[in-house]
Short mmCIF file of C-alpha atoms in Angstrom, two decimals:
data_model
loop_
_atom_site.label_atom_id
_atom_site.label_comp_id
_atom_site.label_asym_id
_atom_site.label_seq_id
_atom_site.Cartn_x
_atom_site.Cartn_y
_atom_site.Cartn_z
CA MET H 1 -8.76 104.76 4.76
CA LYS H 2 -5.26 106.22 4.63
CA LYS H 3 -5.11 109.91 5.53
CA LEU H 4 -2.90 112.26 3.54
CA LEU H 5 -0.07 113.70 5.59
CA THR H 6 0.21 116.94 3.64
CA LEU H 7 -1.73 118.87 1.04
CA SER H 8 1.30 119.75 -1.09
CA LEU H 9 0.53 119.81 -4.82
CA ALA H 10 3.09 119.08 -7.52
CA GLN H 11 3.73 122.06 -9.79
CA ALA H 12 5.38 120.01 -12.54
CA PRO H 13 5.99 116.35 -13.39
CA ALA H 14 8.84 114.78 -11.43
CA LEU H 15 11.66 113.73 -13.73
CA ALA H 16 12.08 110.36 -12.00
CA GLN H 17 8.38 109.63 -12.57
CA THR H 18 8.15 110.72 -16.20
CA LEU H 19 7.15 108.11 -18.79
CA GLY H 20 7.78 110.26 -21.84
CA THR H 21 6.85 113.47 -23.63
CA PHE H 22 4.70 113.41 -26.78
CA LYS H 23 3.65 116.48 -28.82
CA GLY H 24 4.23 118.69 -25.80
CA PHE H 25 2.30 116.40 -23.42
CA THR H 26 4.14 114.66 -20.56
CA LEU H 27 2.94 111.39 -19.05
CA GLU H 28 3.77 110.76 -15.39
CA VAL H 29 3.22 107.88 -12.98
CA CYS H 30 2.48 109.33 -9.54
CA ARG H 31 4.73 107.86 -6.87
CA ASN H 32 5.11 110.73 -4.41
CA GLU H 33 2.46 112.46 -2.33
CA ALA H 34 2.67 115.78 -4.17
CA SER H 35 1.93 114.24 -7.57
CA LEU H 36 -0.81 112.03 -6.11
CA ASN H 37 -2.40 115.08 -4.52
CA ARG H 38 -2.29 116.85 -7.87
CA ALA H 39 -4.13 113.91 -9.45
CA PHE H 40 -6.66 113.85 -6.59
CA ALA H 41 -7.25 117.61 -6.96
CA LEU H 42 -7.83 117.24 -10.70
CA ARG H 43 -10.23 114.35 -10.08
CA TYR H 44 -12.10 116.44 -7.54
CA ARG H 45 -12.58 119.36 -9.93
CA ALA H 46 -13.75 117.13 -12.77
CA TYR H 47 -16.19 115.07 -10.70
CA LEU H 48 -17.52 118.17 -8.92
CA GLU H 49 -18.08 119.90 -12.26
CA VAL H 50 -20.53 117.20 -13.40
CA GLY H 51 -22.24 116.88 -10.02
CA SER H 52 -20.91 113.43 -9.16
CA ILE H 53 -19.62 114.43 -5.72
CA GLU H 54 -20.24 116.98 -3.00
CA GLU H 55 -17.73 119.67 -2.04
CA ASN H 56 -15.20 118.79 0.65
CA GLU H 57 -12.74 120.84 2.66
CA GLN H 58 -9.61 119.24 1.21
CA LYS H 59 -10.80 119.68 -2.39
CA LEU H 60 -9.36 116.25 -3.18
CA LEU H 61 -11.00 113.01 -4.36
CA TYR H 62 -9.30 109.77 -3.31
CA ASP H 63 -10.11 106.44 -1.66
CA GLU H 64 -8.47 103.34 -0.22
CA TYR H 65 -7.80 101.81 -3.65
CA ASP H 66 -5.35 104.61 -4.49
CA PHE H 67 -2.91 103.35 -1.86
CA LEU H 68 -3.02 99.61 -2.56
CA PRO H 69 0.05 97.92 -4.06
CA ASN H 70 -1.82 96.89 -7.22
CA ALA H 71 -2.78 100.48 -8.13
CA ARG H 72 -0.95 103.11 -10.19
CA VAL H 73 -2.19 106.67 -10.74
CA PHE H 74 -1.20 108.54 -13.90
CA LEU H 75 -1.14 112.23 -14.81
CA VAL H 76 -0.84 114.02 -18.15
CA TRP H 77 0.70 117.50 -18.14
CA TYR H 78 0.48 120.17 -20.84
CA GLU H 79 2.06 123.62 -20.81
CA GLY H 80 2.77 123.46 -17.10
CA LYS H 81 -0.65 122.19 -16.05
CA ALA H 82 -1.97 118.77 -15.05
CA VAL H 83 -4.80 118.19 -17.52
CA ALA H 84 -5.86 114.52 -17.24
CA THR H 85 -5.58 111.59 -14.88
CA VAL H 86 -6.62 107.95 -14.53
CA ARG H 87 -6.10 105.08 -12.11
CA SER H 88 -4.90 101.65 -13.24
CA CYS H 89 -5.64 98.69 -10.92
CA VAL H 90 -4.31 95.19 -11.58
CA TYR H 91 -5.96 91.94 -10.57
CA SER H 92 -3.17 89.36 -10.52
CA ASP H 93 -1.44 86.58 -8.63
CA ALA H 94 1.47 89.03 -8.29
CA TYR H 95 -0.69 90.85 -5.71
CA ARG H 96 -2.30 87.68 -4.31
CA TRP H 97 -5.50 88.44 -6.26
CA LEU H 98 -6.11 91.66 -4.34
CA PRO H 99 -9.61 92.77 -5.45
CA THR H 100 -10.17 95.78 -7.65
CA GLU H 101 -13.14 98.10 -7.28
CA ALA H 102 -15.24 96.44 -10.01
CA LEU H 103 -15.33 93.21 -8.01
CA THR H 104 -17.38 95.08 -5.41
CA TYR H 105 -20.11 95.82 -7.93
CA PHE H 106 -19.88 93.01 -10.49
CA PRO H 107 -18.43 89.88 -8.79
CA THR H 108 -20.69 87.41 -10.59
CA ASP H 109 -20.27 88.98 -14.04
CA ILE H 110 -16.47 89.11 -13.78
CA THR H 111 -16.19 85.51 -12.62
CA SER H 112 -18.58 84.17 -15.25
CA GLU H 113 -17.08 86.16 -18.14
CA LEU H 114 -13.36 86.16 -17.29
CA GLY H 115 -12.90 83.48 -14.64
CA ALA H 116 -11.92 83.78 -11.01
CA LYS H 117 -8.14 83.74 -11.59
CA THR H 118 -7.60 85.69 -14.81
CA ARG H 119 -5.24 88.66 -14.79
CA TYR H 120 -6.92 91.90 -15.82
CA LEU H 121 -6.42 95.64 -15.58
CA GLU H 122 -9.25 97.86 -14.38
CA SER H 123 -9.33 101.47 -15.51
CA ASN H 124 -11.11 103.90 -13.21
CA ARG H 125 -11.09 107.46 -11.81
CA PHE H 126 -10.65 108.90 -15.29
CA ALA H 127 -10.79 112.71 -15.26
CA VAL H 128 -9.97 115.63 -17.54
CA ASP H 129 -9.61 119.23 -16.38
CA PRO H 130 -12.99 120.90 -17.05
CA ASP H 131 -11.11 123.81 -18.68
CA PHE H 132 -9.14 121.52 -21.01
CA GLN H 133 -11.45 120.21 -23.72
CA GLY H 134 -11.54 119.69 -27.48
CA ARG H 135 -9.09 117.80 -29.70
CA GLN H 136 -6.13 118.41 -27.41
CA SER H 137 -7.94 116.71 -24.56
CA LEU H 138 -8.42 113.68 -26.81
CA TYR H 139 -4.65 113.30 -27.16
CA ALA H 140 -4.31 113.51 -23.37
CA ARG H 141 -6.76 110.60 -23.15
CA PHE H 142 -4.66 108.64 -25.64
CA LEU H 143 -1.66 109.01 -23.33
CA LEU H 144 -3.67 107.74 -20.37
CA PHE H 145 -4.66 104.69 -22.40
CA ARG H 146 -0.98 104.26 -23.32
CA ALA H 147 -0.22 104.19 -19.58
CA HIS H 148 -2.78 101.40 -19.21
CA GLY H 149 -1.08 99.53 -22.03
CA LEU H 150 2.32 99.77 -20.36
CA ASN H 151 0.87 98.64 -17.04
CA ALA H 152 -1.07 95.77 -18.61
CA GLY H 153 2.03 94.65 -20.48
CA ALA H 154 4.20 94.76 -17.37
CA HIS H 155 1.68 92.62 -15.48
CA ASP H 156 0.76 90.29 -18.35
CA CYS H 157 -2.93 91.21 -18.10
CA GLY H 158 -5.13 89.38 -20.57
CA TYR H 159 -8.08 91.78 -20.28
CA ILE H 160 -8.90 95.46 -19.81
CA MET H 161 -12.12 96.52 -18.05
CA THR H 162 -13.86 99.64 -16.86
CA SER H 163 -17.19 100.68 -15.35
CA VAL H 164 -18.96 103.55 -17.12
CA ARG H 165 -22.25 105.39 -17.22
CA SER H 166 -24.60 104.33 -20.01
CA ASN H 167 -24.04 107.55 -21.99
CA HIS H 168 -20.28 106.80 -22.14
CA VAL H 169 -20.54 103.23 -23.43
CA ALA H 170 -20.44 104.22 -27.11
CA PHE H 171 -17.18 106.16 -26.67
CA TYR H 172 -15.42 103.22 -25.02
CA GLN H 173 -16.70 100.82 -27.66
CA ARG H 174 -15.51 103.06 -30.50
CA PHE H 175 -12.10 104.05 -29.13
CA LEU H 176 -11.08 101.03 -27.06
CA GLY H 177 -13.11 98.17 -28.42
CA LEU H 178 -14.58 97.60 -24.96
CA ASN H 179 -17.97 95.89 -24.84
CA PRO H 180 -20.55 95.43 -22.05
CA ILE H 181 -20.15 92.20 -20.07
CA SER H 182 -22.40 92.93 -17.10
CA SER H 183 -25.94 91.58 -16.91
CA GLY H 184 -27.16 95.00 -15.79
CA GLU H 185 -26.07 98.22 -14.14
CA ALA H 186 -24.79 98.69 -10.59
CA ARG H 187 -25.38 101.69 -8.36
CA VAL H 188 -22.27 103.58 -7.23
CA GLU H 189 -23.63 105.65 -4.38
CA TRP H 190 -20.64 107.94 -3.78
CA ALA H 191 -20.74 109.08 -7.44
CA HIS H 192 -24.55 109.17 -7.70
CA ALA H 193 -24.25 106.97 -10.79
CA ASP H 194 -25.49 103.74 -12.36
CA VAL H 195 -22.70 102.03 -14.27
CA ALA H 196 -22.22 99.09 -16.61
CA LEU H 197 -19.08 96.95 -16.82
CA LEU H 198 -17.16 96.84 -20.11
CA ALA H 199 -14.22 94.59 -21.01
CA ASN H 200 -12.25 93.03 -23.84
CA GLU H 201 -8.96 91.26 -24.48
CA THR H 202 -5.99 93.57 -23.95
CA GLU H 203 -4.57 93.08 -27.44
CA GLU H 204 -7.87 93.92 -29.13
CA CYS H 205 -8.28 97.06 -27.01
CA PHE H 206 -4.88 98.45 -27.86
CA GLN H 207 -5.02 97.56 -31.54
CA ALA H 208 -8.24 99.59 -31.65
CA ILE H 209 -6.81 102.68 -29.99
CA LEU H 210 -3.52 102.57 -31.89
CA LYS H 211 -5.59 103.17 -35.02
CA LYS H 212 -7.08 106.26 -33.38
CA GLY H 213 -3.71 107.89 -32.71
CA MET H 214 -2.32 106.58 -29.43
CA PRO H 215 1.53 106.56 -29.46
CA ALA H 216 2.80 103.00 -29.90
CA TYR H 217 4.98 101.23 -27.36
CA ASP H 218 7.15 98.11 -27.32
CA GLN H 219 8.79 95.72 -24.85
CA THR H 220 11.56 98.21 -24.12
CA ASP H 221 8.97 100.83 -23.18
CA ILE H 222 7.23 98.29 -20.93
CA ALA H 223 10.49 97.36 -19.22
CA ASN H 224 11.35 101.04 -18.66
CA TYR H 225 7.87 101.61 -17.29
CA ALA H 226 8.29 98.74 -14.81
CA VAL H 227 11.38 100.43 -13.39
CA THR H 228 9.87 103.93 -13.28
CA ALA H 229 6.62 102.69 -11.74
CA GLY H 230 8.43 100.71 -9.05
CA ILE H 231 6.91 97.37 -9.99
CA PRO H 232 8.25 94.54 -7.81
CA GLN H 233 11.39 92.83 -9.06
CA VAL H 234 9.58 89.56 -9.68
CA LEU H 235 7.53 91.25 -12.41
CA SER H 236 10.62 92.80 -13.97
CA GLN H 237 12.16 89.34 -14.13
CA ARG H 238 9.07 88.05 -15.92
CA LEU H 239 9.53 90.81 -18.53
CA ALA H 240 13.12 89.78 -19.13
CA ALA H 241 12.32 86.06 -19.46
#
């Protein structure tokens, strides 16, 4: 796995990486090491808080998927603090069908339900600062889902999926319209968790969460995102077609 060169942590969102500010919240796509480290540190705190991981010297949580070309990591900032993060991984011909993490645990279910060559976006490594809870944290989650929408739109993903613990299934069904597609649960050893795979068509997911209060976006927002996120030119050309 790639080793981090420094442990520098971003103290604020980088202007060149900002995807917009909404009700005092700023959404950022992490493209430099300092912002990635900030996301990894936030992940670490959140996962440690619920006992999913052991302590480590770096106080960061990251893996090989974070550095693959089909992955984007997002951060939400509020009042000078990073408060929420998520990773967005794309399964697409644009990346020569580079596998996402869910394919490790649910290869048969994904192939049987979606097909072997269907573009999808996998959401994972969702985390909220343990000290940032309540209704404001819900809006931060909406912005992370908006980031998924921009990324899915830029890559023409037909489906959204995520792996969650059984006690989180109801939330994802209610807010994102995601439904279980796995035949059972898979064991994720590093997180000490059994998870089920949820998925649905991209359009249905985002129609569901728009009704809950997620800020809307359009093709102009998707095109701007493609530039800010550094998506390969071939994808930008697809957007303009």
